[in-house]
Amino acid sequence: MNVVIEVRDLRKSYSGVAAVDGISFVARPGEFFGILGPNGAGKTTTLEMIEGLRKPDSGAISLLGRSPWPRDEELLPRIGVQLQASAFFEQMTAREQIRTFAALYGVPDRRADEMLETVGLVDKADTRTEKLSGGQQQRLAIACSLVHDPEVVFLDEPTSGLDPQARRNLWDLLRSINEAGRTVVLTTHYMDEAEALCDRVAIMDHGRILKLDSPAALVRGLDAPLHISVEAAAIAPADARGLAGVEHVSEDGSSVMLTTRDAQSVLAELARRSALEGLQVRGAGLEDVFLDLTGREYRA
Amino acid sequence: MRGLVPLSRAMLLGFVRDRMALFFTLLFPLMFLVLFGGIFSFDTQARSEVLQVGDVPILDRAPREQVGEVDITRVDDLAAAIDQVGKGDADAAVEQHGDELVLHFSRADQVQAATVQGTIGSFVSAANQAVSGEPPRYRLRAEQVEDDSLEAIQFLTPGLLGWAIAMSATFGAALTLVTWRKSRLLRKLRLAPVPTASIVGARVGVSMLVALVQMAVFLGLAMAFFGLRLTGSWWMAIPLVLVATLSFLAIGLLAGAVTRTPESASGLANLIVLPMAFLSGSFFPLEGAPAWLQAISRALPLRHLNEGMLDVMVRGLGPSAAWAPIGVLLGFGLVVGLIAVRLFRWEAD
Ligand SMILES: Nc1ncnc2c1ncn2[C@@H]1O[C@H](COP(=O)(O)OP(=O)(O)OP(=O)(O)O)[C@@H](O)[C@H]1O
Ligand SMILES: [Mg+2]
């Protein structure tokens, strides 16, 4: 089997408004698949239909060769789901929560305790979940969804609300899961995250997939210019405009920024003029691709 | 059934660590038992208080053991005595004019009025007999139908216990369902490989356990402090309580299925349980109620639980007296449970 998830022409609308409007894609075994999109793009709805939490209006879903709807108890132990909003049993400590979830899958307590250690919550093991911080709850929810070592992992904005250390640690954890051959599907608003983790990303808006490719290929496809900036004292904007290959120049008091598609000659020329003070070069990233595709205005 | 044990444990922990739930399940109904038990036991022990206005030779000549049933106080002023009876400070005032004995009583307390009339009446009969000099030909021997004493606690305990069980089972089911749905825990469980039967089964098991604990605490306390005496086949109350718990759970699941927030779920549960408790004779007997009320009450599971418990726990009936209520309760639980299952929703929207 070389397809883990296959989605064909999936649609779902809420009271006449399309939340997911005909999307198709496949995810292969061991793939790290990302879904990017602004608020309300339909990411969560898409994930929840694949997980079997919501019934699609139309379209076909195959998950590990089975249909997730109606609820399939054979399929459920093979998938792990972290929902965008975490949910726990009331009045229970972190350790009791994860042990309970583990027990639902027939997983021993020992493995649950290990998982708690993996997400760095050993110190908080005896704390009631309602007294954990938002980020700690998030880590616990992720640990609970991974405790039974699922073949396919769905994570809906797993790193929102995490501090930088926790974020990096979670990345390491997700990478190791993925390297162990698990398929991971994640949604995120962080472009660096998608670039660092995902083999392929789908950029979604208004319920449709606008582009689907590896992060590098998406950036290349954008054919975006480079931004080179130096200290304002290094070169006068008028001189900068005269350099060969420079398309656009802007200044903001402390620095001058040159936009170009021919970085080589512009940098060489700046070097010849000894105008490299405070040099910064920024290439296009996924963020530029994202903004280019989805626009800059706010979403509802 | 996969997940039954961890889910039961989670529900039980959630219950015993929730002080409010513990209070409303155990302490609150017990407060009523202590309150009612206290009021009524005081009432039944109270002897009639009779004011004797001036000389009343019939009272003076009455046999010792009869006079022992009333407390007689001598007073002089008739008007003041009648006033006291009117206020309920005394049960009756007696005066004698020649051969006529006049008894002043108040209708406000009909039980005491009847008692005092009976007692004084028997004094008069005794006096008549003494005058005629003939030994009595007919005699009345009163025998109570019930096993032993007719103390109020015998009737109060089953009723209040029934109410307590109805309350905790109904609220337990309704609140678990709504809280878990609202906190999205139900969606989490929907993603775990546990059958719905495990979720329901865990709730049933925990509620039954709680009901048995309530029963043990109630009966233990009533026996130790209020003189409750259980009759022969009281143990049949255990299966009765278990099947009744099923009925109340079904009601709770129904209430949980049609409401969205914990507040509205507990409001609805209250709206069902409290009137049901009154109509089922949990707080006071229904004997005097009109026929249409009786008819309504027969449609309520708590009525059948209360009747069944009274029969086997205090009326001294045999185990077979519990079969009919058990059947009705099972049927009720099944019907309402099926409706609740049809209305069940995993998610809030
Ligand atoms: N249960 C629901 N009922 C009605 N409309 C809904 C429901 N869930 C989602 N929607 C609508 O569907 C659209 C897609 O929502 P979805 O949650 O899939 O977006 P998302 O991409 O996950 O957004 P975010 O980045 O904010 O999490 C939104 O316009 C939302 O308002
Ligand atoms: Mg979302």
XYZ file of C-alpha atoms and ligand atoms in Angstrom:
681
model
C 0.000 0.000 0.000
C 1.638 3.220 -1.037
C -1.152 5.592 -0.138
C -2.116 6.275 3.468
C -4.696 8.961 2.898
C -6.576 9.525 -0.292
C -9.110 12.315 -0.514
C -11.161 12.910 -3.614
C -13.329 15.960 -4.287
C -14.234 16.430 -0.641
C -16.970 18.942 0.168
C -18.634 20.179 3.308
C -20.788 23.227 3.851
C -22.357 24.682 6.956
C -25.813 26.148 6.373
C -25.116 26.730 2.709
C -21.616 28.208 3.127
C -18.853 25.967 1.817
C -16.185 25.305 4.455
C -14.440 22.722 2.287
C -15.062 23.142 -1.398
C -13.804 20.208 -3.398
C -10.328 19.186 -2.329
C -8.276 16.189 -3.437
C -4.870 14.964 -2.351
C -2.966 11.872 -1.318
C -0.497 11.336 1.496
C 2.060 8.564 1.190
C 3.363 6.313 3.952
C 5.966 8.048 6.086
C 5.136 11.425 4.618
C 5.070 14.595 6.708
C 2.137 16.458 5.225
C 1.301 20.059 6.113
C -1.833 22.095 5.579
C -1.373 25.851 5.641
C -4.083 28.450 5.393
C -5.537 31.545 7.000
C -8.193 31.384 9.731
C -11.383 29.823 8.482
C -9.713 28.301 5.404
C -11.209 24.906 6.191
C -8.162 23.114 7.626
C -9.850 21.791 10.755
C -12.947 20.765 8.842
C -10.790 18.840 6.378
C -8.885 17.041 9.136
C -12.044 16.183 11.038
C -13.646 14.654 7.981
C -10.574 12.483 7.405
C -10.519 11.472 11.076
C -14.166 10.449 10.902
C -15.505 13.133 13.245
C -17.555 14.836 10.556
C -19.503 13.405 7.680
C -18.568 14.907 4.305
C -21.406 16.249 2.149
C -19.774 14.554 -0.793
C -16.454 13.133 -1.918
C -14.471 10.065 -1.000
C -11.965 9.459 1.777
C -9.761 6.447 2.196
C -7.699 6.274 5.370
C -5.351 3.280 5.611
C -7.515 1.692 2.958
C -10.727 2.056 4.978
C -13.538 4.528 5.218
C -13.455 6.661 8.373
C -17.253 7.227 8.281
C -19.235 5.678 9.882
C -17.152 5.215 13.012
C -14.828 2.264 12.492
C -13.481 0.786 15.713
C -10.868 -1.229 13.815
C -9.412 1.902 12.282
C -9.381 4.075 15.404
C -6.412 2.441 17.222
C -4.263 2.999 14.127
C -4.714 6.771 14.131
C -3.784 9.404 16.700
C -5.589 12.732 16.790
C -4.765 15.945 18.587
C -7.770 18.222 18.318
C -7.453 21.976 18.005
C -9.164 22.367 21.407
C -7.889 19.934 24.019
C -10.325 18.027 26.210
C -9.730 16.108 29.417
C -11.593 14.186 32.089
C -12.549 16.481 34.955
C -10.839 16.363 38.353
C -7.929 14.212 37.207
C -4.168 14.745 37.296
C -1.941 14.770 34.238
C -0.700 11.247 34.985
C -4.226 9.908 35.517
C -5.367 11.492 32.251
C -2.710 9.926 30.088
C -2.976 6.577 31.865
C -6.729 6.611 31.249
C -6.297 7.380 27.558
C -3.594 4.715 27.342
C -5.913 2.186 28.990
C -8.625 2.918 26.407
C -6.183 1.550 23.835
C -4.944 -1.276 26.049
C -1.562 0.435 26.493
C 0.204 -0.178 29.847
C 0.787 2.568 32.443
C 4.552 2.345 31.950
C 4.300 3.537 28.375
C 1.958 6.363 29.460
C 4.498 7.532 32.042
C 7.250 7.470 29.405
C 5.143 9.617 27.136
C 4.627 12.109 29.949
C 8.392 12.299 30.295
C 8.830 12.750 26.544
C 6.709 15.911 26.576
C 8.462 17.190 29.730
C 5.544 16.990 32.134
C 7.008 14.719 34.806
C 7.094 17.624 37.272
C 3.417 18.234 36.658
C 2.330 14.600 36.735
C 0.342 15.032 39.949
C -1.240 18.352 39.019
C -4.908 18.472 38.064
C -5.234 19.326 34.371
C -7.339 22.424 34.975
C -4.359 23.846 36.895
C -1.874 23.303 34.048
C -0.872 26.257 31.879
C -2.243 26.448 28.347
C 0.997 25.193 26.828
C 1.259 22.365 29.333
C -2.290 21.274 28.543
C -1.402 21.357 24.865
C 1.632 19.116 25.460
C -0.440 16.725 27.524
C -3.087 16.545 24.792
C -0.399 15.718 22.236
C 1.080 13.073 24.529
C -2.397 11.546 24.970
C -2.891 11.343 21.216
C 0.487 9.663 20.659
C 0.459 7.261 23.588
C -0.769 4.264 21.560
C 1.900 4.702 18.880
C -0.483 5.281 15.957
C 0.460 4.722 12.309
C -1.068 8.013 11.209
C -0.936 11.122 13.365
C -3.181 14.156 12.881
C -2.156 17.356 14.637
C -4.274 20.497 14.431
C -2.042 23.474 15.248
C 0.013 21.508 17.769
C 2.487 24.289 18.533
C 0.122 27.205 19.010
C 0.617 28.532 22.505
C 3.932 26.773 23.088
C 7.093 28.585 24.189
C 10.152 28.370 21.882
C 11.773 25.503 23.815
C 8.587 23.458 23.918
C 8.098 24.151 20.229
C 11.580 22.925 19.307
C 11.170 19.883 21.552
C 7.877 19.056 19.899
C 9.470 19.401 16.476
C 12.131 16.910 17.529
C 9.447 14.554 18.791
C 7.412 14.824 15.590
C 10.532 14.316 13.459
C 11.447 11.189 15.390
C 7.930 9.808 15.028
C 8.058 10.553 11.320
C 11.505 8.991 10.958
C 10.132 5.857 12.608
C 7.890 5.558 9.562
C 4.710 7.195 10.857
C 2.688 9.416 8.585
C 2.065 12.842 10.084
C -0.523 15.382 8.953
C -0.321 18.775 10.581
C -1.920 22.153 10.234
C -0.081 25.265 11.266
C 0.078 29.002 10.880
C 3.856 29.027 11.352
C 5.718 29.044 8.062
C 9.054 28.178 9.663
C 7.398 25.122 11.151
C 6.062 23.960 7.813
C 9.424 24.614 6.172
C 11.325 22.795 8.911
C 9.084 19.749 9.166
C 6.935 19.096 6.136
C 7.804 17.052 3.081
C 4.897 18.637 1.256
C 2.467 21.407 2.112
C -0.983 22.193 0.809
C -1.858 25.862 0.900
C -5.581 26.216 1.473
C -7.972 29.126 1.323
C -11.749 29.379 1.048
C -12.054 25.631 1.270
C -9.785 24.913 -1.696
C -6.179 23.806 -2.102
C -4.387 26.583 -3.974
C -0.978 24.883 -4.240
C 0.484 21.589 -3.124
C 4.198 20.883 -3.259
C 7.376 20.685 -1.201
C 8.225 23.943 0.600
C 11.372 24.423 -1.511
C 9.518 23.921 -4.783
C 6.794 26.330 -3.691
C 9.358 29.033 -2.935
C 11.176 28.415 -6.192
C 7.949 28.587 -8.103
C 7.265 32.005 -6.665
C 10.351 33.435 -8.519
C 10.518 36.056 -5.812
C 13.266 38.656 -5.633
C 15.875 38.849 -2.848
C 15.983 41.680 -0.353
C 19.455 43.030 0.424
C 19.781 45.678 3.082
C 22.776 47.673 4.318
C 23.218 50.564 6.751
C 21.880 53.875 5.533
C 25.355 55.405 5.836
C 26.896 52.825 3.497
C 25.227 53.958 0.312
C 22.906 56.732 -0.770
C 19.524 55.549 -2.090
C 20.097 57.435 -5.337
C 23.364 55.578 -5.906
C 21.712 52.307 -5.037
C 19.051 52.851 -7.682
C 21.799 53.228 -10.256
C 23.268 49.779 -9.618
C 22.806 47.202 -12.338
C 20.116 44.603 -11.510
C 18.404 46.571 -8.756
C 14.641 46.666 -9.272
C 13.542 48.707 -6.335
C 15.057 50.657 -3.449
C 13.473 51.717 -0.182
C 14.862 53.272 2.998
C 13.632 53.378 6.547
C 16.048 55.775 8.290
C 18.560 53.267 9.581
C 18.944 51.107 6.481
C 18.551 50.973 2.740
C 16.866 47.965 1.128
C 17.545 46.860 -2.420
C 15.276 44.423 -4.198
C 16.876 42.306 -6.913
C 16.802 39.052 -8.826
C 20.519 39.249 -9.568
C 22.024 39.055 -6.124
C 25.430 38.064 -7.410
C 26.220 41.247 -9.313
C 24.525 43.559 -6.802
C 26.512 42.075 -3.905
C 29.748 42.239 -5.907
C 29.134 45.892 -6.733
C 28.334 46.713 -3.082
C 31.507 44.928 -2.018
C 33.572 46.897 -4.550
C 32.197 50.123 -3.031
C 32.874 48.839 0.502
C 29.192 49.344 1.217
C 28.520 46.091 3.087
C 28.144 47.625 6.565
C 25.195 45.945 8.350
C 24.539 43.584 5.436
C 21.427 41.406 5.610
C 20.151 39.205 2.823
C 16.669 37.775 2.984
C 15.334 35.427 0.384
C 11.706 34.597 -0.186
C 10.210 32.024 2.158
C 7.014 30.089 2.482
C 5.508 33.169 4.072
C 5.937 35.082 0.830
C 4.338 32.223 -1.061
C 1.508 32.155 1.447
C 0.874 35.890 1.309
C 1.226 35.902 -2.449
C -1.461 33.223 -2.733
C -3.869 34.249 -0.004
C -3.493 38.026 -0.008
C -2.864 40.301 2.942
C -6.307 41.299 4.100
C -7.757 39.963 7.348
C -10.007 36.919 7.391
C -13.218 36.589 9.285
C -16.025 -4.355 26.716
C -12.921 -2.342 26.053
C -12.538 0.838 28.085
C -15.151 -0.069 30.673
C -12.695 -0.166 33.573
C -10.719 3.024 32.826
C -13.905 4.951 32.056
C -15.584 3.766 35.250
C -12.508 4.741 37.219
C -12.453 8.164 35.583
C -16.145 8.749 36.366
C -15.751 7.594 39.937
C -12.725 9.833 40.489
C -14.578 12.755 38.954
C -17.443 12.083 41.355
C -15.587 11.562 44.638
C -13.332 14.552 44.003
C -16.276 16.834 43.304
C -17.362 18.089 46.716
C -20.631 19.539 45.426
C -21.623 16.224 43.857
C -20.821 14.401 47.091
C -22.833 16.887 49.094
C -25.934 16.644 46.937
C -25.751 12.876 46.714
C -25.124 11.986 50.341
C -25.299 14.863 52.789
C -28.251 16.778 51.374
C -30.791 13.897 51.484
C -29.409 12.872 54.876
C -30.120 16.370 56.161
C -33.753 15.767 55.248
C -33.736 12.416 56.988
C -32.403 13.990 60.176
C -34.816 16.897 59.883
C -37.949 14.859 59.161
C -36.892 12.052 61.458
C -36.417 14.575 64.246
C -39.735 16.361 63.693
C -41.873 13.264 63.381
C -40.302 11.228 66.141
C -40.930 14.137 68.500
C -44.494 14.350 67.305
C -45.403 10.706 67.845
C -44.034 10.661 71.364
C -45.986 13.739 72.433
C -48.864 12.880 74.802
C -52.128 14.740 74.830
C -52.128 17.753 77.072
C -55.495 18.355 78.687
C -56.502 21.345 80.791
C -58.926 20.471 83.569
C -61.095 23.471 84.404
C -62.292 23.344 88.003
C -63.475 20.043 89.455
C -64.000 17.165 87.040
C -64.914 14.146 89.150
C -64.973 11.748 86.193
C -61.276 12.400 85.578
C -60.461 12.015 89.232
C -62.216 8.639 89.331
C -60.717 7.280 86.108
C -58.428 4.243 86.442
C -54.724 4.992 86.868
C -53.474 3.348 83.654
C -55.935 5.333 81.552
C -55.089 8.645 83.098
C -51.448 7.867 82.303
C -52.149 8.473 78.591
C -52.789 12.190 79.063
C -51.083 15.002 80.868
C -53.648 16.780 83.014
C -53.118 20.298 84.275
C -55.564 21.938 86.613
C -56.632 25.507 85.796
C -59.440 27.754 87.016
C -60.250 30.149 84.187
C -62.286 28.543 81.359
C -61.823 31.421 78.907
C -58.047 31.342 79.344
C -58.021 27.562 78.885
C -60.020 27.739 75.635
C -57.677 30.426 74.431
C -54.699 28.133 75.081
C -56.326 25.307 73.138
C -57.014 27.704 70.279
C -53.358 28.655 70.158
C -52.283 25.025 70.158
C -50.537 25.251 73.561
C -52.851 22.550 74.904
C -54.777 19.826 73.065
C -58.093 20.146 74.903
C -59.840 21.683 77.885
C -62.377 19.710 79.980
C -65.065 20.902 82.353
C -67.889 19.065 84.037
C -71.424 20.377 84.636
C -73.261 17.853 86.717
C -73.414 14.657 84.626
C -72.175 16.299 81.502
C -68.529 16.416 80.536
C -67.654 19.193 78.070
C -64.554 18.814 75.918
C -63.144 21.868 74.098
C -60.765 20.994 71.282
C -59.280 22.560 68.173
C -59.657 21.281 64.636
C -56.234 22.650 63.749
C -54.498 19.439 64.777
C -56.949 16.742 63.753
C -54.834 13.824 64.874
C -54.523 15.157 68.397
C -58.180 16.153 68.416
C -59.211 12.595 67.557
C -56.813 11.088 70.070
C -57.944 13.283 72.922
C -61.626 12.712 72.122
C -61.058 8.981 72.122
C -59.214 9.015 75.409
C -61.667 11.240 77.270
C -64.569 9.257 75.706
C -63.141 6.096 77.197
C -63.022 7.803 80.613
C -66.727 8.519 80.291
C -67.505 4.909 79.308
C -65.456 3.673 82.247
C -67.373 6.000 84.574
C -70.752 4.803 83.150
C -69.709 1.224 83.679
C -68.640 1.879 87.230
C -72.064 3.400 87.955
C -74.048 0.488 86.404
C -71.881 -1.969 88.340
C -71.958 -4.524 85.503
C -68.713 -5.916 84.079
C -68.186 -4.974 80.438
C -69.592 -7.490 78.001
C -67.917 -6.374 74.799
C -64.340 -5.517 74.626
C -62.203 -3.984 71.917
C -58.706 -5.170 71.305
C -56.813 -3.054 68.773
C -54.025 -4.786 66.823
C -51.744 -3.036 64.417
C -51.350 -4.617 60.990
C -47.696 -3.642 60.573
C -44.891 -5.626 62.058
C -44.038 -3.433 64.962
C -44.271 0.201 65.772
C -45.808 2.659 63.332
C -43.083 5.167 63.778
C -42.692 7.820 61.147
C -39.101 6.857 60.443
C -40.320 3.549 59.006
C -42.144 5.384 56.266
C -39.745 8.267 55.858
C -36.570 6.314 55.233
C -37.642 4.436 52.079
C -39.218 7.569 50.572
C -36.248 9.815 51.213
C -33.835 7.117 50.089
C -35.806 6.782 46.856
C -35.606 10.507 46.299
C -31.842 10.556 47.007
C -31.224 7.755 44.509
C -33.413 9.386 41.872
C -31.546 12.633 42.312
C -28.017 11.294 42.097
C -28.665 8.904 39.211
C -30.566 11.464 37.126
C -28.080 14.268 37.746
C -25.103 11.960 37.332
C -26.174 10.820 33.892
C -27.370 14.209 32.654
C -24.286 16.083 33.823
C -21.760 13.525 32.602
C -23.315 13.593 29.169
C -23.572 17.377 28.863
C -20.242 18.186 30.521
C -18.363 15.661 28.440
C -20.020 16.845 25.284
C -19.404 20.490 26.055
C -15.759 19.956 27.002
C -15.401 17.933 23.773
C -14.269 14.932 25.760
C -16.963 12.905 23.983
C -15.300 13.694 20.640
C -12.007 12.483 22.111
C -13.720 9.268 23.188
C -15.344 8.947 19.791
C -11.815 8.765 18.378
C -10.792 6.034 20.808
C -11.602 2.399 20.018
C -14.200 2.056 22.768
C -17.775 1.010 22.051
C -20.526 3.412 23.153
C -21.732 0.577 25.345
C -18.583 1.031 27.461
C -19.331 4.700 28.057
C -22.929 3.972 29.014
C -21.919 0.847 30.923
C -19.383 2.783 32.991
C -22.027 5.352 33.899
C -24.501 2.609 34.835
C -21.936 0.815 36.979
C -20.820 3.950 38.799
C -24.389 5.108 39.420
C -25.387 1.697 40.766
C -22.406 1.708 43.090
C -23.304 5.206 44.297
C -26.925 4.118 44.838
C -25.841 1.150 46.945
C -23.572 3.389 49.021
C -26.484 5.804 49.517
C -28.666 2.918 50.597
C -26.086 1.604 53.087
C -25.506 5.052 54.599
C -29.229 5.837 54.799
C -30.305 2.571 56.341
C -27.307 2.462 58.659
C -27.961 5.948 59.974
C -31.704 5.495 60.297
C -31.215 2.228 62.176
C -28.501 3.558 64.453
C -30.060 6.900 65.391
C -33.753 6.908 64.558
C -34.814 3.400 65.451
C -35.550 2.133 61.940
C -36.381 -1.569 61.987
C -36.192 -3.493 58.712
C -38.571 -6.349 58.087
C -37.835 -9.822 56.762
C -37.183 -9.488 53.063
C -35.615 -6.038 53.126
C -32.769 -7.374 50.971
C -35.142 -7.354 47.990
C -34.710 -3.589 48.130
C -31.235 -4.093 46.646
C -32.419 -5.350 43.228
C -35.198 -2.766 43.407
C -32.677 0.036 43.878
C -30.507 -1.301 41.063
C -33.279 -1.429 38.464
C -34.633 1.911 39.645
C -31.174 3.385 39.062
C -31.479 2.242 35.447
C -34.762 4.127 35.090
C -33.354 7.308 36.586
C -30.231 7.048 34.437
C -32.468 6.823 31.386
C -34.280 9.985 32.488
C -30.923 11.684 33.056
C -29.597 10.627 29.653
C -32.742 12.001 28.061
C -32.326 15.301 29.918
C -28.660 15.353 28.879
C -29.520 14.600 25.266
C -31.917 17.514 24.865
C -29.890 20.178 26.686
C -26.646 21.916 25.789
C -25.161 23.358 28.946
C -24.591 21.812 32.386
C -26.780 24.555 33.849
C -29.782 23.743 31.690
C -29.205 20.015 32.166
C -29.304 20.283 35.949
C -32.258 22.670 35.731
C -34.185 20.160 33.658
C -33.186 17.295 35.959
C -34.466 19.318 38.915
C -37.672 20.062 37.090
C -38.230 16.342 36.676
C -36.943 14.932 39.958
C -38.486 17.286 42.494
C -42.123 17.053 41.334
C -41.609 13.333 40.844
C -40.462 13.029 44.453
C -43.562 14.835 45.738
C -45.884 12.847 43.486
C -44.267 9.580 44.470
C -44.788 10.049 48.173
C -41.127 10.547 49.001
C -41.836 13.311 51.501
C -45.362 12.528 52.682
C -47.810 9.713 52.014
C -50.106 9.947 49.005
C -53.139 8.265 50.588
C -55.124 11.495 50.731
C -54.261 12.616 47.197
C -57.011 12.788 44.536
C -57.360 9.943 42.059
C -55.954 11.829 39.080
C -52.767 12.609 41.030
C -52.518 8.964 41.984
C -52.839 8.054 38.319
C -50.019 10.397 37.334
C -47.847 9.104 40.115
C -48.240 5.554 38.859
C -46.490 6.576 35.658
C -43.409 7.641 37.638
C -40.612 5.187 38.371
C -39.937 6.676 41.804
C -43.463 5.814 42.930
C -42.836 2.163 42.153
C -39.451 2.203 43.842
C -40.954 3.792 46.973
C -43.891 1.385 47.091
C -41.635 -1.597 46.542
C -39.204 -0.519 49.230
C -42.010 0.160 51.721
C -43.474 -3.282 51.058
C -40.298 -5.244 51.615
C -38.456 -3.013 54.063
C -41.131 -1.940 56.552
C -44.494 -3.515 55.732
C -43.057 -6.964 56.186
C -44.250 -8.362 52.848
C -42.404 -11.258 51.252
C -39.821 -11.053 48.447
C -42.479 -11.542 45.774
C -43.897 -8.092 46.562
C -40.888 -6.595 44.782
C -41.410 -8.405 41.469
C -44.083 -6.127 40.077
C -42.189 -2.875 40.801
C -38.998 -4.413 39.406
C -40.836 -5.266 36.203
C -42.327 -1.807 35.854
C -38.971 -0.135 36.539
C -37.187 -2.308 33.986
C -39.823 -1.520 31.387
C -39.656 2.188 32.105
C -35.857 2.198 31.910
C -35.927 0.320 28.630
C -38.428 2.629 26.918
C -36.909 5.902 28.112
C -33.406 4.544 27.552
C -34.197 3.741 23.918
C -35.562 7.247 23.364
C -32.422 8.696 24.960
C -30.191 6.593 22.697
C -32.062 7.863 19.649
C -31.556 11.464 20.737
C -27.906 10.934 21.700
C -25.430 13.404 20.160
C -21.642 13.199 20.311
C -21.151 16.873 19.578
C -22.588 20.160 20.671
C -23.413 21.327 17.145
N -19.535 23.542 13.412
C -19.569 24.547 12.525
N -20.742 25.145 12.230
C -20.804 26.149 11.326
N -19.734 26.625 10.666
C -18.539 26.070 10.933
C -18.390 25.012 11.866
N -17.101 24.663 11.929
C -16.464 25.463 11.074
N -17.305 26.318 10.455
C -16.962 27.307 9.429
O -16.249 26.656 8.423
C -15.159 27.440 7.984
C -13.875 26.629 8.090
O -13.598 26.410 9.467
P -12.322 25.591 9.951
O -12.450 25.418 11.396
O -12.182 24.372 9.116
O -11.139 26.609 9.620
P -9.598 26.492 9.956
O -8.890 26.550 8.676
O -9.335 25.324 10.813
O -9.349 27.839 10.756
P -8.337 28.156 11.963
O -7.022 28.435 11.367
O -8.912 29.394 12.561
O -8.370 27.005 12.886
C -15.171 28.692 8.836
O -15.722 29.736 8.066
C -16.047 28.366 9.992
O -16.768 29.512 10.395
Mg -8.673 25.081 12.693
